[in-house]
Coordinates of C-alpha atoms in Angstrom, one line a residue:
M1 CA 157.0 168.4 31.8
R2 CA 159.5 168.3 28.9
S3 CA 160.9 170.9 26.4
H4 CA 161.7 168.6 23.6
Y5 CA 160.8 165.5 22.3
C6 CA 163.9 162.9 22.3
G7 CA 164.3 162.5 18.9
D8 CA 164.5 166.5 18.5
V9 CA 167.7 167.2 20.5
N10 CA 170.5 167.7 18.6
E11 CA 174.0 169.2 18.3
S12 CA 172.1 172.5 18.3
L13 CA 171.3 172.3 21.7
I14 CA 175.0 171.6 22.8
E15 CA 175.7 173.1 26.3
Q16 CA 171.9 174.1 27.1
T17 CA 169.7 172.2 29.6
V18 CA 166.7 170.2 28.3
K19 CA 164.0 168.4 29.5
V20 CA 162.8 164.9 28.0
A21 CA 160.3 162.5 29.0
G22 CA 159.6 159.1 27.3
W23 CA 160.2 155.2 27.7
M24 CA 163.0 153.4 29.2
H25 CA 164.2 151.3 25.8
R26 CA 167.5 150.0 26.9
R27 CA 169.4 150.5 30.0
R28 CA 173.4 149.6 30.0
D29 CA 175.9 150.0 32.5
H30 CA 179.2 150.5 31.9
G31 CA 182.0 150.5 34.2
G32 CA 179.8 152.5 36.9
V33 CA 178.2 154.9 34.1
I34 CA 174.6 154.1 33.4
F35 CA 173.5 154.7 29.9
I36 CA 169.6 154.9 29.3
D37 CA 168.4 155.0 26.0
L38 CA 165.1 157.3 26.1
R39 CA 162.2 157.0 23.4
D40 CA 159.4 158.9 22.6
R41 CA 157.5 159.0 19.1
E42 CA 160.3 161.2 17.6
G43 CA 163.0 158.6 18.3
L44 CA 165.8 157.8 20.7
V45 CA 168.5 160.0 22.9
Q46 CA 171.2 158.9 24.8
I47 CA 171.1 159.8 28.7
V48 CA 174.3 159.4 30.7
C49 CA 173.9 158.9 34.5
N50 CA 177.6 159.7 36.0
P51 CA 177.9 158.2 39.8
E52 CA 178.9 161.6 40.8
D53 CA 175.4 162.9 40.5
A54 CA 174.4 160.2 43.4
E55 CA 170.8 161.2 43.5
S56 CA 170.1 160.5 39.6
F57 CA 172.2 158.0 39.6
A58 CA 170.4 156.1 42.4
V59 CA 167.0 156.6 40.6
A60 CA 168.7 155.2 37.3
E61 CA 169.7 152.0 38.8
K62 CA 166.1 151.4 39.7
V63 CA 164.9 151.7 36.3
R64 CA 163.9 148.8 34.0
S65 CA 162.5 148.4 30.7
E66 CA 159.3 150.5 29.6
Y67 CA 159.6 152.9 33.1
V68 CA 158.2 155.9 32.1
L69 CA 161.0 158.8 33.0
Q70 CA 161.2 162.6 33.0
I71 CA 164.9 163.7 32.8
E72 CA 166.5 167.0 32.9
G73 CA 170.2 167.2 31.8
V74 CA 172.7 169.2 29.8
V75 CA 173.2 168.5 26.0
N76 CA 176.8 167.4 25.5
P77 CA 178.3 166.0 22.0
R78 CA 179.4 162.3 22.3
P79 CA 182.9 161.5 22.5
A80 CA 184.9 161.1 19.1
G81 CA 184.2 157.8 17.9
S82 CA 181.0 157.1 19.6
E83 CA 178.5 158.7 17.4
N84 CA 175.7 157.0 16.3
T85 CA 174.8 158.1 12.8
D86 CA 171.3 155.8 12.8
L87 CA 170.0 158.2 15.1
K88 CA 168.9 161.9 14.5
S89 CA 170.3 162.5 18.3
G90 CA 173.3 160.4 17.4
K91 CA 175.8 163.3 17.8
I92 CA 174.9 164.3 21.4
E93 CA 173.9 162.8 24.5
I94 CA 172.5 164.2 27.8
I95 CA 174.0 164.5 30.8
A96 CA 171.4 163.8 33.4
K97 CA 170.9 166.4 36.4
R98 CA 167.6 165.0 37.5
V99 CA 165.9 161.6 36.9
T100 CA 162.3 161.2 37.9
I101 CA 160.2 157.8 37.5
L102 CA 157.0 159.2 36.5
N103 CA 155.5 155.5 36.1
S104 CA 157.1 152.1 36.6
S105 CA 156.1 149.2 34.3
E106 CA 155.7 145.3 34.2
T107 CA 158.1 143.4 32.1
P108 CA 156.2 143.8 28.6
P109 CA 154.8 140.2 26.7
F110 CA 157.6 140.8 24.0
P111 CA 160.7 142.5 23.6
L112 CA 160.7 146.2 21.9
T113 CA 164.5 146.5 21.6
E114 CA 164.9 144.0 18.8
Q115 CA 163.1 142.3 15.5
A116 CA 161.6 139.4 17.5
E117 CA 159.1 137.0 16.1
V118 CA 156.2 137.6 18.1
N119 CA 152.8 135.8 17.4
E120 CA 150.3 138.4 15.8
D121 CA 147.8 137.4 18.3
I122 CA 149.9 138.2 21.2
R123 CA 150.9 141.7 19.3
L124 CA 147.1 142.4 19.0
R125 CA 146.2 141.5 22.6
H126 CA 148.8 144.0 24.0
R127 CA 148.1 146.5 20.8
Y128 CA 149.1 149.6 22.9
I129 CA 152.6 148.0 23.5
D130 CA 153.1 146.7 20.1
L131 CA 152.8 150.4 19.0
R132 CA 155.5 151.4 21.1
R133 CA 158.1 149.6 18.7
P134 CA 159.7 152.0 16.3
E135 CA 158.6 150.4 13.1
M136 CA 154.9 150.3 13.9
L137 CA 155.0 153.9 15.2
Q138 CA 156.8 155.0 11.8
K139 CA 153.8 153.2 9.9
L140 CA 151.2 155.1 11.7
R141 CA 152.7 158.3 11.4
F142 CA 153.5 157.5 7.4
R143 CA 149.9 156.9 7.2
S144 CA 149.0 160.3 9.0
Q145 CA 151.4 161.8 6.5
I146 CA 149.7 160.0 3.4
I147 CA 145.9 161.3 4.6
R148 CA 147.7 165.0 5.3
Q149 CA 149.0 165.0 1.5
L150 CA 145.9 163.8 0.3
R151 CA 143.8 166.5 1.8
Q152 CA 145.9 169.1 1.3
Y153 CA 145.5 168.3 -2.7
L154 CA 141.8 168.1 -2.6
D155 CA 141.8 171.3 -0.5
N156 CA 143.8 172.9 -3.3
H157 CA 141.3 171.8 -5.7
G158 CA 138.2 172.7 -4.5
F159 CA 137.0 170.0 -2.7
M160 CA 134.8 170.3 0.6
D161 CA 135.3 168.1 3.3
I162 CA 131.8 167.1 4.8
E163 CA 130.5 164.4 6.9
T164 CA 128.0 161.8 6.1
P165 CA 125.7 159.9 8.6
I166 CA 127.0 156.6 10.2
L167 CA 123.5 155.5 11.5
T168 CA 121.8 155.1 8.3
K169 CA 119.5 152.5 5.9
A170 CA 120.2 149.1 5.4
T171 CA 120.7 148.3 1.9
P172 CA 120.0 145.1 -0.1
E173 CA 123.2 144.8 -2.2
G174 CA 126.8 144.2 -1.4
A175 CA 128.2 142.6 1.5
R176 CA 126.1 142.5 4.8
D177 CA 125.2 145.4 7.1
Y178 CA 126.3 145.8 10.4
L179 CA 122.8 146.3 12.2
V180 CA 122.4 148.5 15.1
P181 CA 118.9 148.3 16.8
S182 CA 117.0 151.4 17.9
R183 CA 115.8 152.0 21.2
T184 CA 113.5 154.7 20.6
H185 CA 111.8 153.1 17.4
P186 CA 111.5 149.6 18.7
G187 CA 112.0 146.9 16.1
D188 CA 113.8 148.9 13.7
F189 CA 117.5 149.0 13.1
F190 CA 119.7 151.2 11.7
A191 CA 123.0 150.0 9.5
L192 CA 126.2 151.2 9.7
P193 CA 127.4 152.4 6.1
Q194 CA 129.3 150.1 4.0
S195 CA 130.5 153.4 1.9
P196 CA 128.7 157.1 2.0
Q197 CA 127.5 156.2 -1.4
L198 CA 124.0 157.5 -1.7
F199 CA 124.8 160.5 0.7
K200 CA 127.4 161.6 -1.6
Q201 CA 125.1 161.5 -4.4
L202 CA 123.0 163.5 -2.6
L203 CA 125.3 166.0 -1.7
M204 CA 125.8 166.3 -5.4
V205 CA 122.1 167.1 -6.1
A206 CA 122.3 169.7 -3.2
G207 CA 125.0 171.6 -5.5
M208 CA 128.3 171.2 -3.3
D209 CA 130.0 170.1 -6.5
R210 CA 133.1 168.9 -5.0
Y211 CA 133.2 166.4 -1.8
Y212 CA 135.4 164.3 -0.1
Q213 CA 135.8 163.0 3.1
V214 CA 138.3 160.1 5.0
V215 CA 135.5 158.0 6.2
R216 CA 134.9 154.8 8.5
C217 CA 133.3 152.1 6.7
F218 CA 131.9 148.8 7.9
R219 CA 131.2 145.4 6.2
D220 CA 130.3 142.2 7.7
E221 CA 131.7 140.0 5.3
D222 CA 132.6 136.5 5.5
L223 CA 136.1 135.6 6.7
R224 CA 138.8 136.6 4.2
A225 CA 142.7 137.0 4.9
D226 CA 143.5 140.6 5.1
R227 CA 139.8 141.9 5.0
Q228 CA 138.7 143.9 7.9
P229 CA 135.0 144.7 9.0
E230 CA 136.0 148.4 9.6
F231 CA 138.2 150.1 7.2
T232 CA 138.9 153.7 6.2
Q233 CA 138.5 155.2 2.7
L234 CA 139.0 158.5 0.9
D235 CA 135.6 158.9 -0.5
I236 CA 135.4 161.7 -3.2
E237 CA 132.4 162.8 -5.6
T238 CA 132.3 165.8 -8.2
S239 CA 129.7 167.3 -10.5
F240 CA 129.2 168.0 -14.1
V241 CA 132.3 165.6 -15.0
E242 CA 133.2 162.9 -17.5
E243 CA 135.3 159.8 -17.0
E244 CA 138.3 161.2 -18.5
D245 CA 138.0 164.4 -16.2
L246 CA 138.0 162.6 -12.8
M247 CA 140.6 159.8 -13.7
Q248 CA 142.9 162.7 -14.6
L249 CA 142.5 164.5 -11.5
M250 CA 143.0 161.4 -9.2
E251 CA 145.7 160.3 -11.3
E252 CA 147.5 163.8 -10.7
M253 CA 146.4 163.4 -6.9
I254 CA 148.3 159.9 -6.5
R255 CA 151.5 161.0 -8.8
D256 CA 151.4 164.1 -6.3
L257 CA 151.2 161.7 -3.3
F258 CA 154.1 159.4 -4.4
A259 CA 156.2 162.4 -5.2
N260 CA 155.9 164.3 -2.2
V261 CA 155.9 161.3 0.3
L262 CA 158.1 158.7 -1.4
E263 CA 159.9 161.0 -3.6
Q264 CA 159.2 158.6 -6.3
P265 CA 157.9 159.4 -9.8
L266 CA 154.7 157.5 -11.2
P267 CA 154.2 157.5 -15.0
N268 CA 152.2 160.1 -16.8
P269 CA 149.9 159.3 -17.9
F270 CA 148.6 155.8 -16.4
P271 CA 148.4 153.0 -18.7
R272 CA 144.6 152.2 -19.5
M273 CA 143.3 148.8 -20.0
T274 CA 140.0 147.3 -20.6
Y275 CA 138.3 144.8 -18.4
A276 CA 138.2 142.4 -20.9
D277 CA 141.8 142.7 -21.9
A278 CA 142.7 142.1 -18.3
M279 CA 140.9 139.3 -17.8
D280 CA 141.8 137.7 -21.1
R281 CA 145.6 138.2 -20.4
Y282 CA 146.0 138.3 -16.8
G283 CA 142.6 136.6 -15.5
S284 CA 142.4 139.5 -13.4
D285 CA 140.5 142.8 -13.1
K286 CA 143.8 144.0 -11.0
P287 CA 146.7 142.9 -12.7
D288 CA 150.1 143.3 -11.4
L289 CA 152.0 144.3 -14.4
R290 CA 155.6 144.2 -12.5
I291 CA 155.0 140.1 -13.6
P292 CA 156.5 139.6 -17.3
L293 CA 154.0 136.4 -17.8
E294 CA 150.9 136.6 -19.5
L295 CA 147.7 134.3 -20.3
V296 CA 147.3 133.1 -23.7
D297 CA 143.8 132.1 -25.0
V298 CA 143.7 128.8 -26.9
S299 CA 140.2 128.0 -26.7
D300 CA 139.9 128.1 -30.8
L301 CA 142.7 125.4 -31.2
M302 CA 141.3 122.9 -28.9
Q303 CA 137.6 123.1 -30.2
G304 CA 138.2 120.2 -32.3
V305 CA 140.7 118.0 -30.3
D306 CA 139.0 114.6 -29.0
F307 CA 140.4 115.2 -25.5
K308 CA 137.3 116.2 -23.9
V309 CA 139.0 117.8 -20.8
F310 CA 139.9 120.5 -23.5
S311 CA 137.0 120.2 -26.2
A312 CA 134.2 120.6 -24.0
P313 CA 135.2 124.3 -22.4
A314 CA 136.5 125.3 -25.8
N315 CA 133.1 124.7 -27.2
D316 CA 131.1 126.2 -24.5
E317 CA 130.3 129.9 -24.5
N318 CA 131.0 130.2 -20.7
G319 CA 134.2 128.3 -21.1
R320 CA 137.7 128.7 -21.6
V321 CA 141.2 127.2 -22.4
A322 CA 144.1 129.3 -21.6
A323 CA 148.0 128.7 -21.4
L324 CA 150.8 130.1 -19.1
R325 CA 154.1 130.1 -20.8
L326 CA 156.6 130.0 -17.9
P327 CA 160.0 130.8 -19.6
G328 CA 163.0 128.1 -18.0
G329 CA 160.0 126.5 -16.7
N330 CA 161.0 122.8 -17.6
S331 CA 163.5 122.7 -15.0
L332 CA 160.6 122.7 -12.2
S333 CA 160.5 119.2 -10.8
R334 CA 157.6 116.7 -10.7
K335 CA 156.8 117.8 -7.0
E336 CA 156.8 121.6 -7.8
I337 CA 154.3 120.8 -10.5
D338 CA 152.3 119.1 -8.1
D339 CA 152.4 121.8 -5.6
Y340 CA 151.1 124.2 -8.4
T341 CA 148.3 121.7 -9.1
K342 CA 147.3 121.6 -5.6
F343 CA 147.5 125.4 -5.3
V344 CA 144.9 125.9 -8.5
S345 CA 142.4 123.5 -6.9
I346 CA 141.8 126.3 -4.1
Y347 CA 140.3 128.2 -7.0
G348 CA 138.2 125.1 -8.1
A349 CA 140.5 123.9 -11.0
K350 CA 140.2 120.3 -11.3
G351 CA 144.0 120.3 -12.3
L352 CA 146.7 121.6 -14.2
A353 CA 148.1 120.2 -17.7
Y354 CA 151.5 121.0 -18.8
I355 CA 154.0 120.8 -21.6
K356 CA 157.7 120.8 -21.2
V357 CA 159.8 122.3 -23.7
N358 CA 163.1 120.1 -23.7
D359 CA 164.1 120.9 -27.3
L360 CA 161.8 122.8 -29.6
A361 CA 163.8 122.0 -32.8
A362 CA 163.0 118.2 -32.1
G363 CA 159.3 118.6 -32.6
R364 CA 157.0 116.5 -30.6
E365 CA 160.1 114.3 -29.7
G366 CA 161.4 117.3 -27.7
L367 CA 158.4 117.9 -25.7
Q368 CA 157.3 116.1 -22.4
S369 CA 154.0 116.0 -21.2
P370 CA 151.1 113.3 -19.9
I371 CA 148.4 115.1 -22.5
L372 CA 150.8 115.0 -25.6
K373 CA 148.8 112.0 -26.7
F374 CA 145.7 113.6 -26.6
L375 CA 147.1 116.4 -29.0
P376 CA 147.4 115.8 -32.8
D377 CA 150.9 117.5 -34.6
N378 CA 148.9 120.6 -35.8
V379 CA 147.4 121.7 -32.5
V380 CA 150.8 121.2 -30.7
D381 CA 152.6 123.4 -33.0
A382 CA 150.0 126.0 -33.1
I383 CA 150.2 126.0 -29.2
L384 CA 154.1 126.4 -29.5
Q385 CA 153.6 129.4 -32.0
R386 CA 151.0 131.3 -30.5
T387 CA 152.6 130.9 -26.8
A388 CA 156.0 131.8 -28.5
A389 CA 157.6 129.0 -26.5
E390 CA 161.4 128.4 -26.7
T391 CA 163.5 125.4 -25.3
G392 CA 163.6 125.4 -21.8
D393 CA 160.2 126.5 -21.4
L394 CA 156.9 124.8 -19.6
V395 CA 153.3 125.6 -20.6
F396 CA 150.6 125.4 -18.3
F397 CA 147.1 124.9 -19.2
G398 CA 143.5 125.5 -17.6
A399 CA 140.5 124.4 -19.1
D400 CA 137.0 125.0 -17.5
K401 CA 134.4 127.8 -17.0
A402 CA 136.2 131.0 -18.2
S403 CA 135.7 132.5 -14.4
V404 CA 137.4 129.3 -12.9
V405 CA 140.3 129.4 -15.4
N406 CA 141.0 133.1 -15.0
E407 CA 141.0 132.8 -11.3
S408 CA 143.1 129.9 -11.1
L409 CA 145.7 130.9 -13.8
G410 CA 145.7 134.5 -12.8
A411 CA 146.7 133.7 -9.2
L412 CA 149.1 131.1 -10.7
R413 CA 150.6 133.5 -12.6
V414 CA 151.4 135.9 -9.5
K415 CA 152.5 132.9 -7.2
I416 CA 155.1 131.8 -9.9
G417 CA 156.3 135.4 -10.2
H418 CA 156.8 135.6 -6.6
D419 CA 158.2 132.0 -6.1
L420 CA 160.7 132.4 -9.0
D421 CA 161.7 136.0 -8.3
M422 CA 160.1 137.4 -11.6
V423 CA 158.5 140.5 -10.1
E424 CA 160.0 143.7 -11.1
H425 CA 160.9 146.2 -8.6
G426 CA 158.9 149.6 -8.7
W427 CA 155.5 150.8 -9.2
R428 CA 153.1 149.8 -12.2
P429 CA 149.8 151.8 -11.9
L430 CA 147.2 151.4 -14.3
W431 CA 143.2 152.0 -15.0
V432 CA 141.0 149.4 -15.5
V433 CA 138.0 150.8 -17.6
E434 CA 135.2 149.4 -19.5
F435 CA 133.8 146.9 -16.9
P436 CA 130.5 145.0 -17.6
M437 CA 127.4 146.5 -15.8
F438 CA 126.4 143.2 -14.6
E439 CA 127.4 139.5 -13.6
W440 CA 125.5 136.5 -13.7
D441 CA 125.5 134.3 -10.7
D442 CA 124.2 130.7 -11.6
K443 CA 123.5 129.8 -7.9
T444 CA 120.6 132.3 -7.8
Q445 CA 120.1 132.7 -11.6
R446 CA 119.9 136.4 -11.3
W447 CA 121.9 139.4 -12.7
Y448 CA 124.3 141.3 -10.1
A449 CA 125.9 144.7 -10.2
L450 CA 129.8 144.0 -11.0
H451 CA 130.4 147.5 -8.8
H452 CA 127.3 148.9 -7.4
P453 CA 123.7 149.8 -8.7
F454 CA 124.1 153.2 -9.1
T455 CA 126.8 153.1 -11.8
A456 CA 125.9 154.5 -14.9
P457 CA 125.8 152.4 -18.3
R458 CA 127.7 153.9 -21.1
E459 CA 125.2 155.8 -23.1
S460 CA 125.1 153.9 -26.3
D461 CA 124.5 150.6 -24.0
I462 CA 121.7 151.9 -22.1
D463 CA 119.0 149.6 -24.7
L464 CA 121.0 146.9 -23.5
L465 CA 119.8 146.9 -20.2
S466 CA 116.5 145.4 -21.3
N467 CA 117.7 143.7 -24.3
D468 CA 121.0 141.7 -23.4
P469 CA 122.2 142.9 -20.1
G470 CA 125.4 140.4 -20.2
K471 CA 126.7 142.6 -22.9
C472 CA 126.1 146.2 -21.3
L473 CA 129.4 148.0 -20.2
S474 CA 129.4 150.6 -17.5
R475 CA 131.3 154.0 -17.0
A476 CA 133.3 152.3 -14.0
Y477 CA 137.3 152.6 -13.5
D478 CA 139.2 151.0 -11.3
M479 CA 142.8 152.2 -10.3
V480 CA 145.3 149.4 -9.8
L481 CA 149.1 149.5 -8.4
N482 CA 151.0 146.5 -8.1
G483 CA 148.4 144.0 -8.6
T484 CA 146.1 145.9 -5.7
E485 CA 142.9 147.8 -6.5
L486 CA 143.7 151.3 -4.9
G487 CA 140.4 152.6 -6.1
G488 CA 137.2 152.2 -7.5
G489 CA 134.4 154.5 -9.2
S490 CA 132.1 155.4 -11.7
I491 CA 129.9 157.9 -13.3
R492 CA 126.8 157.5 -11.6
I493 CA 123.4 157.3 -12.6
H494 CA 121.6 160.8 -12.5
K495 CA 118.5 160.0 -14.2
T496 CA 115.4 158.5 -12.2
D497 CA 114.2 156.4 -15.3
V498 CA 117.9 155.0 -15.7
Q499 CA 117.9 154.3 -12.1
Q500 CA 114.6 152.4 -12.2
K501 CA 115.9 150.1 -15.0
V502 CA 118.6 148.9 -13.7
F503 CA 117.0 148.2 -10.1
E504 CA 114.7 145.9 -12.3
M505 CA 117.4 144.3 -14.0
L506 CA 118.9 143.5 -10.7
G507 CA 115.6 141.9 -9.5
I508 CA 114.4 144.8 -7.4
P509 CA 110.7 145.3 -7.5
A510 CA 109.4 148.9 -7.8
E511 CA 107.9 148.3 -4.2
E512 CA 111.3 147.3 -2.7
A513 CA 113.3 149.8 -4.6
E514 CA 111.0 152.5 -3.2
E515 CA 111.3 151.3 0.3
K516 CA 114.9 150.9 0.2
F517 CA 115.9 154.0 -2.3
G518 CA 113.0 156.0 -2.4
F519 CA 114.6 159.0 -1.2
L520 CA 117.3 158.6 -4.0
L521 CA 114.9 158.2 -6.7
Q522 CA 113.0 161.3 -5.5
A523 CA 116.1 163.5 -5.4
L524 CA 116.7 162.3 -8.9
K525 CA 113.9 164.1 -10.2
Y526 CA 115.0 167.4 -9.0
G527 CA 117.6 168.8 -11.2
C528 CA 120.4 166.0 -10.5
P529 CA 123.6 166.9 -12.6
P530 CA 125.8 164.4 -14.2
H531 CA 128.3 163.6 -11.7
G532 CA 130.9 161.0 -10.5
G533 CA 133.2 159.4 -7.9
L534 CA 135.7 157.3 -6.3
A535 CA 137.0 155.7 -3.2
F536 CA 140.4 155.1 -2.3
G537 CA 141.4 152.2 0.2
L538 CA 143.5 154.0 2.5
D539 CA 144.5 151.0 4.4
R540 CA 145.8 149.3 1.3
L541 CA 147.4 152.3 -0.1
A542 CA 149.2 153.0 3.5
M543 CA 150.0 149.3 3.3
L544 CA 151.6 149.4 -0.3
M545 CA 153.6 152.5 0.3
T546 CA 155.1 151.2 3.9
G547 CA 155.7 147.6 2.3
S548 CA 153.9 146.2 4.8
A549 CA 152.8 142.5 4.8
S550 CA 149.2 143.4 6.0
I551 CA 146.9 146.4 6.2
R552 CA 146.6 145.1 10.0
D553 CA 150.2 146.6 10.4
V554 CA 149.1 150.0 9.0
M555 CA 145.9 150.2 11.4
A556 CA 146.0 151.2 15.2
F557 CA 143.4 148.8 16.3
P558 CA 142.8 146.2 13.7
K559 CA 140.4 143.3 14.4
T560 CA 141.7 139.7 13.3
Q561 CA 140.6 137.7 10.8
S562 CA 137.5 136.2 12.6
A563 CA 136.4 140.1 12.9
A564 CA 137.5 139.7 16.5
C565 CA 139.2 142.6 19.0
L566 CA 141.7 140.7 21.0
L567 CA 142.4 144.0 22.8
T568 CA 138.9 144.4 24.1
N569 CA 137.3 140.9 23.6
A570 CA 134.9 142.2 21.3
P571 CA 132.1 141.4 20.2
S572 CA 130.8 140.3 23.9
H573 CA 127.7 139.5 25.2
V574 CA 125.5 141.8 26.6
S575 CA 123.4 142.2 29.6
D576 CA 119.7 140.9 29.8
E577 CA 118.6 144.5 30.7
Q578 CA 120.0 146.1 27.5
L579 CA 118.6 143.6 25.3
K580 CA 114.9 144.0 27.0
E581 CA 115.5 148.1 26.6
L582 CA 116.1 147.4 23.0
N583 CA 113.1 145.1 22.4
I584 CA 115.6 142.0 21.7
R585 CA 115.3 138.8 22.6
L586 CA 118.2 136.2 21.8
R587 CA 117.4 132.7 20.1
R588 CA 119.9 130.4 21.8
V589 CA 121.5 128.1 19.2
P590 CA 121.9 124.6 20.4
T591 CA 125.6 123.4 20.3
A592 CA 126.2 120.3 19.3

């Protein structure tokens, strides 16, 4: 039906007859001559319909926005001065000889010809139209280019693309599973995979050595902004490697990606930062290094003060008092400070103390703060010295459990950086390493795996699994870019006894471990090689590289924040007959 894509018609085809097909993007009637901008996935081309060609002109008069057209015509150079340098086809036009309407269209629910603000729900409900917009098409094209480049790198480095099951076994760790009832096994359920973790480890036992997969994963998580119940990751596993081997290989892959797709270099090597250092300096295990603000610990300075708001967490082994210096921050109004106080409350902070440094040379008299009366001179002097405060600065304080201080001040650091235009341009990747194996949950009074229960502890820390699990460090590593975790991975446990110890630490009884993971424990007994891997979130990667505000903008058919598909109205009810066939009976929950 066509000889060329619209965007591919150029001056090399002048005086040739071509056939193009696409959607009517824009129609203009100029003094009896009708101009049509025809659009397909490769771009736009200008069609000229002259009244001398009565038949094609008559059809052109009928076309409306988003009509599907086929046009045959001769390629001509555009008149001098009318070229459009913004288009690949901007130096030519097609003189129509035949215009065929392949299909008509109702008026779209939102315009495709301009940058109009459109409610996201409307866009998602009519996603097939939203994807026609050039900017959306370009993002999906870019995503495809990213995946193609990553595949090429891995193929060239000896990795095998191997598919793993989608219908698998429910696991007790991580987010909630999506369950699939089995018709052939009444009362039993499959689970959709949160990741191919166990299968890729089994592939290492099987001797596949280097595996990768662009894989769909599913997590029934609580509502969070910019999270999706189904997402795509690049999953990688390889045998006979140490951390450095795998990190170097993955780092090279990402540098190769940015160089070939964005034509932008990344540093070589990526800087390394321990988890402890990241939390201490940035309050986050995925710090955005483009923001030149850091947290400074002042717990030791506050241990002896009479102000219990500071001294209590300073003397608590699980507490922390930290400061965040904002250069030039004393220009903030009281309302702005109150707004930031309200912001940190989202993260559990009970308040946001501060000191304005109006005149450093004037000592206490040059400072402004409601907390100064609680702090002796030597503590104030030590705070100013440690934070390197200068005249005109403002110093914020967080005092609470370390987790609350880190999360609230870490988020405040990022918000202030964006609010005050302090974010440096460019790309700042890094590796975060030496994660703890476990984190303690006060609510359930038990340990949880910080990454997942198949992550190996450091060889020197294996004894700590039983003696002091809170101090046990793992062989995990995360790649972070501009404050976003691109990928996370680890060297895995490859010995049965170590894996059983980790299960015990996590409160998974031997019977449950056998029921849930017996196939893995069995496989580890049959010569499992040392191995490790990493998984990259492709949606996040595409979002960052395209400069998109949301991962939904780089996914063809995303769900809403409430995990619903507005396009198909899923999830939806199913018939009683289907439920009966699956041996399921619904319990109706009464509504208030």
